[in-house]
CSV table of C-alpha atoms and ligand atoms in Angstrom, one decimal:
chain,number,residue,atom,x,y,z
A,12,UNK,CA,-21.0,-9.8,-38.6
A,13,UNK,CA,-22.4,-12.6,-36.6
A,14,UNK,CA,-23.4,-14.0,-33.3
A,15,UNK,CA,-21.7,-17.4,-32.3
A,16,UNK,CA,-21.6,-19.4,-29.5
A,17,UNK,CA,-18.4,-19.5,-27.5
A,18,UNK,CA,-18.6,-23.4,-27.9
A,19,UNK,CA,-18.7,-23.2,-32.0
A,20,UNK,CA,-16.1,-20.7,-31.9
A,21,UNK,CA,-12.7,-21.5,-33.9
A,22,UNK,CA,-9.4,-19.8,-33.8
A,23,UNK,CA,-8.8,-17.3,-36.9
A,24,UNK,CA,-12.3,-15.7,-36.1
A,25,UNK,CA,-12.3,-12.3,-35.6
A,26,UNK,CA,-13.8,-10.4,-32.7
A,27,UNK,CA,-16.4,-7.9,-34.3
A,28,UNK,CA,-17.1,-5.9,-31.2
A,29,UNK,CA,-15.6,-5.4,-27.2
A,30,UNK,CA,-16.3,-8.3,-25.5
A,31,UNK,CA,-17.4,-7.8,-21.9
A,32,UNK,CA,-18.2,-9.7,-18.7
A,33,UNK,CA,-21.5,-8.3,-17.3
A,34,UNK,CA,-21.1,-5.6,-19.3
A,35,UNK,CA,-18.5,-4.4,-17.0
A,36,UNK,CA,-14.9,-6.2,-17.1
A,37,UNK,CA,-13.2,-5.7,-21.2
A,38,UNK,CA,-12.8,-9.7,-22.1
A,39,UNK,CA,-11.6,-9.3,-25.5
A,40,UNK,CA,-11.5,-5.6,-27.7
A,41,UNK,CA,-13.2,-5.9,-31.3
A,42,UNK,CA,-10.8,-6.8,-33.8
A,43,UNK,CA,-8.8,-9.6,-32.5
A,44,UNK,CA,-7.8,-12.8,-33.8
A,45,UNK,CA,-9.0,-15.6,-31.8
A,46,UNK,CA,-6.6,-17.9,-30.5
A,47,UNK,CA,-7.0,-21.4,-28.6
A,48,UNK,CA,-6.0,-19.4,-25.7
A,49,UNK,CA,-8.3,-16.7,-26.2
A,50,UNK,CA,-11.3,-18.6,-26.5
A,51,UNK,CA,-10.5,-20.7,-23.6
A,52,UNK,CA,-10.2,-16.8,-21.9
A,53,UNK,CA,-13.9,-16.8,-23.1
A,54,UNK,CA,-14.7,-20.4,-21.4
A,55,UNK,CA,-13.3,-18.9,-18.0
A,56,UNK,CA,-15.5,-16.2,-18.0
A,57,UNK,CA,-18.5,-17.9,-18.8
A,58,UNK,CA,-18.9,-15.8,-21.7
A,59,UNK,CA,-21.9,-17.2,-23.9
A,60,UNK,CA,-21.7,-16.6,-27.4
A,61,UNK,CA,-19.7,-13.2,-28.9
A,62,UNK,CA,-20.1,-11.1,-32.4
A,63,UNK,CA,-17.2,-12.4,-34.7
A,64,UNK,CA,-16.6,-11.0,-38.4
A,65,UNK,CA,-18.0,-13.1,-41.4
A,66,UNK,CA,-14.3,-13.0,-42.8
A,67,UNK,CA,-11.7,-15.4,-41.3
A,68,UNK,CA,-8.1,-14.1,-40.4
A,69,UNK,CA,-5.6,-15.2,-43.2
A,70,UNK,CA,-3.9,-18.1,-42.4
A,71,UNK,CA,-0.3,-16.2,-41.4
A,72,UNK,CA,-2.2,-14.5,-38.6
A,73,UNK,CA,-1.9,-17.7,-36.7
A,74,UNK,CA,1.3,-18.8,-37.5
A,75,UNK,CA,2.1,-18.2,-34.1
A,76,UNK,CA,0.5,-21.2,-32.5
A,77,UNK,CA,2.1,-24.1,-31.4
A,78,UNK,CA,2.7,-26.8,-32.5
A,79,UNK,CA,0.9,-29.6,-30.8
A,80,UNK,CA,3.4,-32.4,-31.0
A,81,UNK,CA,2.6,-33.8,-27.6
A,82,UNK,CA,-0.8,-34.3,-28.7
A,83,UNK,CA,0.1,-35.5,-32.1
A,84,UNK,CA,2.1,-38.3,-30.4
A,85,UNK,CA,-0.6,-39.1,-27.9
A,86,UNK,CA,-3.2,-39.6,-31.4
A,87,UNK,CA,-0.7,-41.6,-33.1
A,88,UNK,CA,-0.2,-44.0,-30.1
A,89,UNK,CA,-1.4,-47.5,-30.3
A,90,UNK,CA,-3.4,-47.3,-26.6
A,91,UNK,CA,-4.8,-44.7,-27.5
A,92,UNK,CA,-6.4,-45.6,-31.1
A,93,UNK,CA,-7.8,-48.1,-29.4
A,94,UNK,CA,-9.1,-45.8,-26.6
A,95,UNK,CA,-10.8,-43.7,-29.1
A,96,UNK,CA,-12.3,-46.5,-30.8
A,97,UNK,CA,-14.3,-47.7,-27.7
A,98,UNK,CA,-14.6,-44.5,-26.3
A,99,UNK,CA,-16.8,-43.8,-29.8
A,100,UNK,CA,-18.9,-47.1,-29.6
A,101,UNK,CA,-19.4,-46.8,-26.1
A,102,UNK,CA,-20.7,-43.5,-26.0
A,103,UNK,CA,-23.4,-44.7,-28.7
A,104,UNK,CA,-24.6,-47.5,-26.1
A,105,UNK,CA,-24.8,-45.6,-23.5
A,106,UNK,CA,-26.8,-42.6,-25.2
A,107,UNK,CA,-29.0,-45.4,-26.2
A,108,UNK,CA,-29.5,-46.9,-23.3
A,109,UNK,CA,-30.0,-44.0,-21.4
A,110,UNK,CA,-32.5,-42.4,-23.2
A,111,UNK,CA,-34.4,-45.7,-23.8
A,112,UNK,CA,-34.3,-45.9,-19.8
A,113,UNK,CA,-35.6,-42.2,-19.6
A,114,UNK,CA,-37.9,-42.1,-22.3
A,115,UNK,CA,-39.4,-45.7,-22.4
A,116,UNK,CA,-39.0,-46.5,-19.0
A,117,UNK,CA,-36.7,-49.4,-20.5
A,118,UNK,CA,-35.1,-51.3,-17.8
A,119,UNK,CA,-31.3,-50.6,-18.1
A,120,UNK,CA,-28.3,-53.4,-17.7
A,121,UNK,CA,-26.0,-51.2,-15.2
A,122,UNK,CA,-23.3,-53.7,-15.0
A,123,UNK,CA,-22.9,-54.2,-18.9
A,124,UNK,CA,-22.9,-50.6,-19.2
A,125,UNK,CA,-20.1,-50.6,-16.1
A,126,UNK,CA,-18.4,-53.0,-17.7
A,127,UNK,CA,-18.1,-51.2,-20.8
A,128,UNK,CA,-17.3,-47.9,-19.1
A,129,UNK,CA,-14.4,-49.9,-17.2
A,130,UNK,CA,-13.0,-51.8,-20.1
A,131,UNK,CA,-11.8,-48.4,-21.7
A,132,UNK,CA,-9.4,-47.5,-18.8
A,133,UNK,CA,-8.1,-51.6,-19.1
A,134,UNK,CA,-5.0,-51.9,-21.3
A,135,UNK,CA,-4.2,-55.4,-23.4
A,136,UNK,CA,-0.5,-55.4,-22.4
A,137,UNK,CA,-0.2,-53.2,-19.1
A,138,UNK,CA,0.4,-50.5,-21.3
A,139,UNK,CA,0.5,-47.1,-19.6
A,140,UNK,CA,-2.9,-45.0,-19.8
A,141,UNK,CA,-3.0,-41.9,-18.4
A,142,UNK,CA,-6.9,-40.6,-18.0
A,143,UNK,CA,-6.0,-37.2,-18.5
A,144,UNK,CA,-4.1,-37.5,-21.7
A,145,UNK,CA,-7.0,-39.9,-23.1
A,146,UNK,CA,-9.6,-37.3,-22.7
A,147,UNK,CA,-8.0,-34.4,-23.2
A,148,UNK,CA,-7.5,-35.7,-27.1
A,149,UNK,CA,-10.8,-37.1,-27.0
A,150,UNK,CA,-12.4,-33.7,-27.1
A,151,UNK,CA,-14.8,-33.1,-30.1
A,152,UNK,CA,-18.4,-33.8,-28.7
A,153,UNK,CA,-20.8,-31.2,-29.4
A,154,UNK,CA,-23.2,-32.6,-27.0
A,155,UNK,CA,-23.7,-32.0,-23.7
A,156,UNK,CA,-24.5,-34.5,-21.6
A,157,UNK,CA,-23.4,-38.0,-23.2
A,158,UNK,CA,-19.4,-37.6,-23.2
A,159,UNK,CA,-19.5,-35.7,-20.5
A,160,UNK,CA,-21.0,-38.3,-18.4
A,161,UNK,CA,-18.4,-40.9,-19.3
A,162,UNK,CA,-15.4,-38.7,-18.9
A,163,UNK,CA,-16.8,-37.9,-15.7
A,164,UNK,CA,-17.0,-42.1,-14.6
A,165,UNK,CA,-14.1,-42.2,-15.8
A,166,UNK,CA,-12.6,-39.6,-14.0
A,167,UNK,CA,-14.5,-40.0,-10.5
A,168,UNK,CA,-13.2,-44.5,-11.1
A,169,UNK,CA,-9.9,-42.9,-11.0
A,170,UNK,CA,-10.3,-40.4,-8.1
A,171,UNK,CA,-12.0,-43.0,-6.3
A,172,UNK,CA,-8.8,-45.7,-6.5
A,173,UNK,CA,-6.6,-42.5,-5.5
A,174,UNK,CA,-8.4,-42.1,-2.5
A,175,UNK,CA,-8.4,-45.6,-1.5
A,176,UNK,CA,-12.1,-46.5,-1.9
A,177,UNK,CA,-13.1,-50.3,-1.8
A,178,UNK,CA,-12.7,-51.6,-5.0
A,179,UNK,CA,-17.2,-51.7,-5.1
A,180,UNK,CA,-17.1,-48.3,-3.9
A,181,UNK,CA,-14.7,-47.5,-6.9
A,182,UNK,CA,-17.4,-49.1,-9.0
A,183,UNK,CA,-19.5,-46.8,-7.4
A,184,UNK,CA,-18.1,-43.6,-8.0
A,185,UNK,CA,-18.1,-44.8,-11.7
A,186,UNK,CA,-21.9,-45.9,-11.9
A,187,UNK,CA,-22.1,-42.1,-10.0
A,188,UNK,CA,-20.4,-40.4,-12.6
A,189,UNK,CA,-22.3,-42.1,-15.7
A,190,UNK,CA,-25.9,-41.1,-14.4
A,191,UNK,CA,-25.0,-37.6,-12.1
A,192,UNK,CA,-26.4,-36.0,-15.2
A,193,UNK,CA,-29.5,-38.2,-16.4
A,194,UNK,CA,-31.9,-35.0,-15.4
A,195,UNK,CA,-30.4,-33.0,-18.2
A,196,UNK,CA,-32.1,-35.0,-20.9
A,197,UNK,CA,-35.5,-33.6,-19.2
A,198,UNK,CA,-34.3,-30.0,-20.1
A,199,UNK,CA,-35.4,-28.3,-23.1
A,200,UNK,CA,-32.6,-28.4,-25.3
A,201,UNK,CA,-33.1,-24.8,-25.8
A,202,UNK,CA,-31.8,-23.8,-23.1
A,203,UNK,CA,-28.8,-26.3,-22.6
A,204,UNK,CA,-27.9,-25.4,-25.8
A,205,UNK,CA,-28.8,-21.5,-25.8
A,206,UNK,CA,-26.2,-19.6,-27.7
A,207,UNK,CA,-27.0,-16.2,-25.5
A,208,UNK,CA,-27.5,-15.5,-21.9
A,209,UNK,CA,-29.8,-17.4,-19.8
A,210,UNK,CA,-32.3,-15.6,-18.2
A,211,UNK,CA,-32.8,-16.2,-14.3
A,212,UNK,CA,-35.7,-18.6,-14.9
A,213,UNK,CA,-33.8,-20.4,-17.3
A,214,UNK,CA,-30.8,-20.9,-15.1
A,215,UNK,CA,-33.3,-22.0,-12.1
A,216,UNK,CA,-34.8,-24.0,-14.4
A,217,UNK,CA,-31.3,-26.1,-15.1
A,218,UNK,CA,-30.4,-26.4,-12.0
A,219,UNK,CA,-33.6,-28.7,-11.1
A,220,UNK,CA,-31.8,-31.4,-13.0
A,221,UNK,CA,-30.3,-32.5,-9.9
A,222,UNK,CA,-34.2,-33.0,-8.2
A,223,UNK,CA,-35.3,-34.9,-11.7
A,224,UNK,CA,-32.0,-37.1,-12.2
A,225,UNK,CA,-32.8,-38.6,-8.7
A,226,UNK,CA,-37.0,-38.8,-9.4
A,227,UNK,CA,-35.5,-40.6,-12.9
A,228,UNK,CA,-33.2,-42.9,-11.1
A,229,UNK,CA,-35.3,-43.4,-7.8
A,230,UNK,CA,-37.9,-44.7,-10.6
A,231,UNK,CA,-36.1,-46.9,-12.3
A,232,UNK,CA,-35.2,-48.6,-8.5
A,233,UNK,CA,-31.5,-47.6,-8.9
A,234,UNK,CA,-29.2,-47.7,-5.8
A,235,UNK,CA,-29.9,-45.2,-3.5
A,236,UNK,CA,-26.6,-43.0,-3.4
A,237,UNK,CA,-26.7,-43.3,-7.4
A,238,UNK,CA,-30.1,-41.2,-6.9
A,239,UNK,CA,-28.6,-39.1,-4.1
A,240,UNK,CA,-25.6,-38.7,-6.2
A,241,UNK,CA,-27.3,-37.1,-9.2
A,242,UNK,CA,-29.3,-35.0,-6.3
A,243,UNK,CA,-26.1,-33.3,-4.8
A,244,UNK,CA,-23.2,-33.1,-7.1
A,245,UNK,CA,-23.8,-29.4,-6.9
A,246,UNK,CA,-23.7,-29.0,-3.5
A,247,UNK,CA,-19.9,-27.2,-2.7
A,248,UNK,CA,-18.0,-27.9,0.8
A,249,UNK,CA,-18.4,-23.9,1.8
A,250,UNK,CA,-22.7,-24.0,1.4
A,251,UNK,CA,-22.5,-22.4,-2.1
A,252,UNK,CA,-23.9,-25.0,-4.0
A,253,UNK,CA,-27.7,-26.2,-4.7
A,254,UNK,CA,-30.0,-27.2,-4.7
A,255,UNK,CA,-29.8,-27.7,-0.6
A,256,UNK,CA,-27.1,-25.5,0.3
A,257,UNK,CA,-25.1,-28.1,2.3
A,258,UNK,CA,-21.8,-28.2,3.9
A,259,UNK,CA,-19.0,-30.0,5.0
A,260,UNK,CA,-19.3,-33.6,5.9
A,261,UNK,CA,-23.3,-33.0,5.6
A,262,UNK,CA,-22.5,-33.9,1.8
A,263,UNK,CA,-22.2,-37.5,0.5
A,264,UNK,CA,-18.6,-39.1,-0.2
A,265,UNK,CA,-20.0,-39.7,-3.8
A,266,UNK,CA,-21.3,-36.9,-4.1
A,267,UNK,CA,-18.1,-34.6,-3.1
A,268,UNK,CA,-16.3,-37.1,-5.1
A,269,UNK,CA,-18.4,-36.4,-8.2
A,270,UNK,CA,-18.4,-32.4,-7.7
A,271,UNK,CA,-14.5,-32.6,-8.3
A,272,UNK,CA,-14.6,-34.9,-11.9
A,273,UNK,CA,-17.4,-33.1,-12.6
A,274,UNK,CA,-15.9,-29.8,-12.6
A,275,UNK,CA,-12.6,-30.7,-13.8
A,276,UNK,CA,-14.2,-32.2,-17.2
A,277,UNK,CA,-16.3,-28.7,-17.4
A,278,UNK,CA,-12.8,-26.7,-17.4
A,279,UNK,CA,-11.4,-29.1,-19.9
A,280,UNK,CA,-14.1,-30.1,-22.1
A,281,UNK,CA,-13.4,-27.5,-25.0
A,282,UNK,CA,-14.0,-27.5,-28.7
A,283,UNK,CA,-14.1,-29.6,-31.8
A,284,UNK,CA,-10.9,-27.9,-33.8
A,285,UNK,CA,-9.0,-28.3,-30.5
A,286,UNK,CA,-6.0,-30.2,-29.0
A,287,UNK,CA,-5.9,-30.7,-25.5
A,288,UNK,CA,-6.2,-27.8,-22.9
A,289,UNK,CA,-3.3,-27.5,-21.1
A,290,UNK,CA,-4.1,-29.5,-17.9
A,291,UNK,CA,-1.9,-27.1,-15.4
A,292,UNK,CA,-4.1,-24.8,-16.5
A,293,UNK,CA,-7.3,-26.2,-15.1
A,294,UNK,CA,-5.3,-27.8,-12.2
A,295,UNK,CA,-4.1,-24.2,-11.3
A,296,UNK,CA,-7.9,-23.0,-11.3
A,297,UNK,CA,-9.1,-25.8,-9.4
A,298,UNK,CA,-6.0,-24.8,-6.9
A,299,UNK,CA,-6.3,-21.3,-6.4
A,300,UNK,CA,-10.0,-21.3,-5.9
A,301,UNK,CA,-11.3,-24.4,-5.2
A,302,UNK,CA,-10.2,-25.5,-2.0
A,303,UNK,CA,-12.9,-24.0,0.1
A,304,UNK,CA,-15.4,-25.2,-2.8
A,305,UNK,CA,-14.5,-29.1,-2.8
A,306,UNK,CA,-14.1,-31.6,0.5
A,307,UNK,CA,-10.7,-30.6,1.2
A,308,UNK,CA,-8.7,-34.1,1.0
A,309,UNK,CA,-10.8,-35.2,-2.0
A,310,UNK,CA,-9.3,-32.1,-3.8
A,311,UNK,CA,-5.9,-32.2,-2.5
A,312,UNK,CA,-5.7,-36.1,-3.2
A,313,UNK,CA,-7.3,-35.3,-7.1
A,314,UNK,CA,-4.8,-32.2,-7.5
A,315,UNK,CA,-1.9,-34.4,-5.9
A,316,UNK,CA,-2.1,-37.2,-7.9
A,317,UNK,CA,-3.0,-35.3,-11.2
A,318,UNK,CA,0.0,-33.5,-11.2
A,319,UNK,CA,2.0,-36.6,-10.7
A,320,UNK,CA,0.9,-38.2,-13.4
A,321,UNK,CA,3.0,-35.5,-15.4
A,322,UNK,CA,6.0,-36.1,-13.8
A,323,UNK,CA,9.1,-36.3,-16.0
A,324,UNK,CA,6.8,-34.5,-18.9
A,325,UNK,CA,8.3,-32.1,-21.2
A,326,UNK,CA,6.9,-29.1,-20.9
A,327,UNK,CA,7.1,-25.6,-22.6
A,328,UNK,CA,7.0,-22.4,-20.1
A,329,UNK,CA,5.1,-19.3,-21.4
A,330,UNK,CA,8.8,-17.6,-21.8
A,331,UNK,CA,9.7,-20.5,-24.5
A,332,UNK,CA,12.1,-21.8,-22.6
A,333,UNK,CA,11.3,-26.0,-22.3
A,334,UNK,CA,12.2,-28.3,-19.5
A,335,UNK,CA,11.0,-31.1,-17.8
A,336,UNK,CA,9.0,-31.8,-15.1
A,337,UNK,CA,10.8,-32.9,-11.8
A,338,UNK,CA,9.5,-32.4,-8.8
A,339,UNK,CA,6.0,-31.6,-7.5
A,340,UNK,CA,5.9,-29.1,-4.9
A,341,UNK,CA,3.6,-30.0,-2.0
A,342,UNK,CA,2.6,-26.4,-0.9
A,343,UNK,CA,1.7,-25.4,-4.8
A,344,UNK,CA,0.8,-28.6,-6.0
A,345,UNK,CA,0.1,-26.9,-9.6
A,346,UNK,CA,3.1,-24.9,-10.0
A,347,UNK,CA,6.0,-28.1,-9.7
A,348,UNK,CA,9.9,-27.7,-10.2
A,349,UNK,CA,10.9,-27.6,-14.1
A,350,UNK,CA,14.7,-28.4,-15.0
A,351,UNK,CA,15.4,-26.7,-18.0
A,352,UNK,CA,19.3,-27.7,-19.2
A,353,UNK,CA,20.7,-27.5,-16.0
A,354,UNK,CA,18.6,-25.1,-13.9
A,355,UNK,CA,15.9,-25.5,-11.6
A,356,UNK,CA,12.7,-23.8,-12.0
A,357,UNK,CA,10.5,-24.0,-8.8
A,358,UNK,CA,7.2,-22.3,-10.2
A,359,UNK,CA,5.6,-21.8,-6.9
A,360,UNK,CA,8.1,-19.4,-6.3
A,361,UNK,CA,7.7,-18.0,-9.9
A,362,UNK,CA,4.2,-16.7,-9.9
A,363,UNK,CA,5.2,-14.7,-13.5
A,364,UNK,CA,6.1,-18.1,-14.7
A,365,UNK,CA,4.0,-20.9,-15.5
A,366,UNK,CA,3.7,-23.9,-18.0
A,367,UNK,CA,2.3,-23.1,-21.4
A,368,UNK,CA,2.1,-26.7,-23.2
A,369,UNK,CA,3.0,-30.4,-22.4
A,370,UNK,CA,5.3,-31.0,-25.5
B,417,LIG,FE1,-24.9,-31.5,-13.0
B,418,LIG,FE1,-22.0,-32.8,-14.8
């Protein structure tokens, strides 16, 4: 039997005692087989690290996972090779950069690291990119504060054009996204990377990378809301956030706008042996509970246009049955119409039903 971190955790594992949530709530009895979907069960709860056997599950104990074809094609498709390839290289510049910048007060060249950062979501022939599928194959980074940064540029550049920001402001939200996080390279690795609980100190203790990502970047003479940016991603619409405890229109466009990528990457950013998290998945989370959380029309726009940008996708249902998705429903914007053969689905009348897998 040993102890493993929920974020080293691969599926044929085997529990090797109850997993509970604050020692109350049963997670996961001993003696089960870890799936994808179980250990993403495991993410939700913000479960730590869990006893697994020392003996793996034969192979036929997982012959009941899906095949993930979508994904497959997504890998094998020319954009997104070349995605992946500059995704790699610019990840290695900007962890280089950055912790030149942090840790020899090296000046740092934001607009060639912009431009890098930009390039990936630019296509040669007009080829179609969707974000969400790039990232959600580009999963495998064990660290926690490099990939996450970009996917979170990324994702906050894309937000930004949805909600009809300037194209500098879009820039913006992009040069926001890359350094929100620059105060986690001041934490002890220790505890960002602490297989067990944190203790109360050690939580207080992460969340003052907010205070020194903006003393880094107010430093280094970086744009103002940059600084203010990495001060108040945290902050939440409803005054449950930190470190300030704001509300409403008290926080920064930025920083709302960041909050949301942010914590959309979090939900999605899962393990090396995985394929993609099924996006409805997070979208339905973000849905259900975050619309008090996030500025209400940055969330509604993100959720909106997310959702549309699986429109006509094949998708599996978790009855089997496989459709396509053809309408998105306004009041539910997670839970659109499917047409399987000739039936309509609406989901947000279904609440049993829901979609499984993007096939
Ligand atoms: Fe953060
Ligand atoms: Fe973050």
């Amino acid at each position: 039997m040993k102890n493993i971190p929920v974020s080293k955790l691969v599926p044929g594992m085997i529990t090797a005692a109850d997993v509970y949530e604050d020692n109350q709530k049963l997670v996961l009895p001993k003696g089960v087989v870890l799936t994808d979907k179980t250990i993403t069960r495991l993410e939700f709860y913000s479960i730590l690290s869990i006893k697994v056997e020392d003996e793996m599950a034969e192979d036929s104990a997982l012959d009941n996972e899906q095949p993930l074809s979508f994904s497959t094609r997504v890998r094998n498709s020319a954009v997104f090779q070349k995605f992946s390839k500059k995704y790699e290289e610019d990840i290695k510049l900007f962890s280089r950069e950055i912790n030149q910048m942090v840790r020899e007060n090296k000046k740092i060249d934001v607009d060639v690291l912009l431009a890098n950062t930009l390039s990936l979501l630019e296509t040669e022939n007009g080829d179609y990119l969707n974000v969400f599928d790039m990232l959600s194959n580009m999963r495998g980074y064990d660290d926690q504060t490099y990939a996450h940064s970009l996917n979170v540029a990324l994702l906050s550049n894309v937000l930004a054009k949805w909600l009809r920001f300037s194209p500098e402001d879009q820039k913006m939200a992009a040069i926001c996204g890359l350094f929100h996080d620059i105060g986690k390279l001041l934490i002890p690795e220790e505890i960002l990377k602490k297989p067990s609980s944190l203790t109360k100190e050690e939580y207080q203790e992460i969340k003052t990378h907010t205070l020194k990502g903006f003393h880094i970047l107010e430093d280094m003479g970086m744009n103002y809301t940059v600084c203010q940016t990495a001060l108040m991603h945290h902050e939440r619409h409803d005054g449950s956030g930190y470190p300030l405890g704001m509300k409403g229109d008290q926080i920064p466009a930025f920083s709302a706008l960041i909050g949301i990528a942010d914590v959309y990457d979090a939900m999605t950013s899962a393990r090396i042996y995985r394929g993609p998290l099924c996006p409805f998945h997070a979208l339905g989370v973000m849905e259900d509970e975050g619309l008090q959380k996030y500025s209400p029309k940055y969330i509604i726009t993100f959720l909106e246009n997310a959702v549309n940008t699986y429109l006509l996708y094949s998708v599996r249902l978790n009855t089997g049955a496989e459709g396509q998705i053809v309408y998105v429903n306004k009041n539910k914007l997670s839970r659109p119409t499917i047409k399987v053969g000739s039936n309509y689905i609406d989901l947000s009348s279904r609440p049993k039903l829901s979609i499984a897998q993007i096939i």
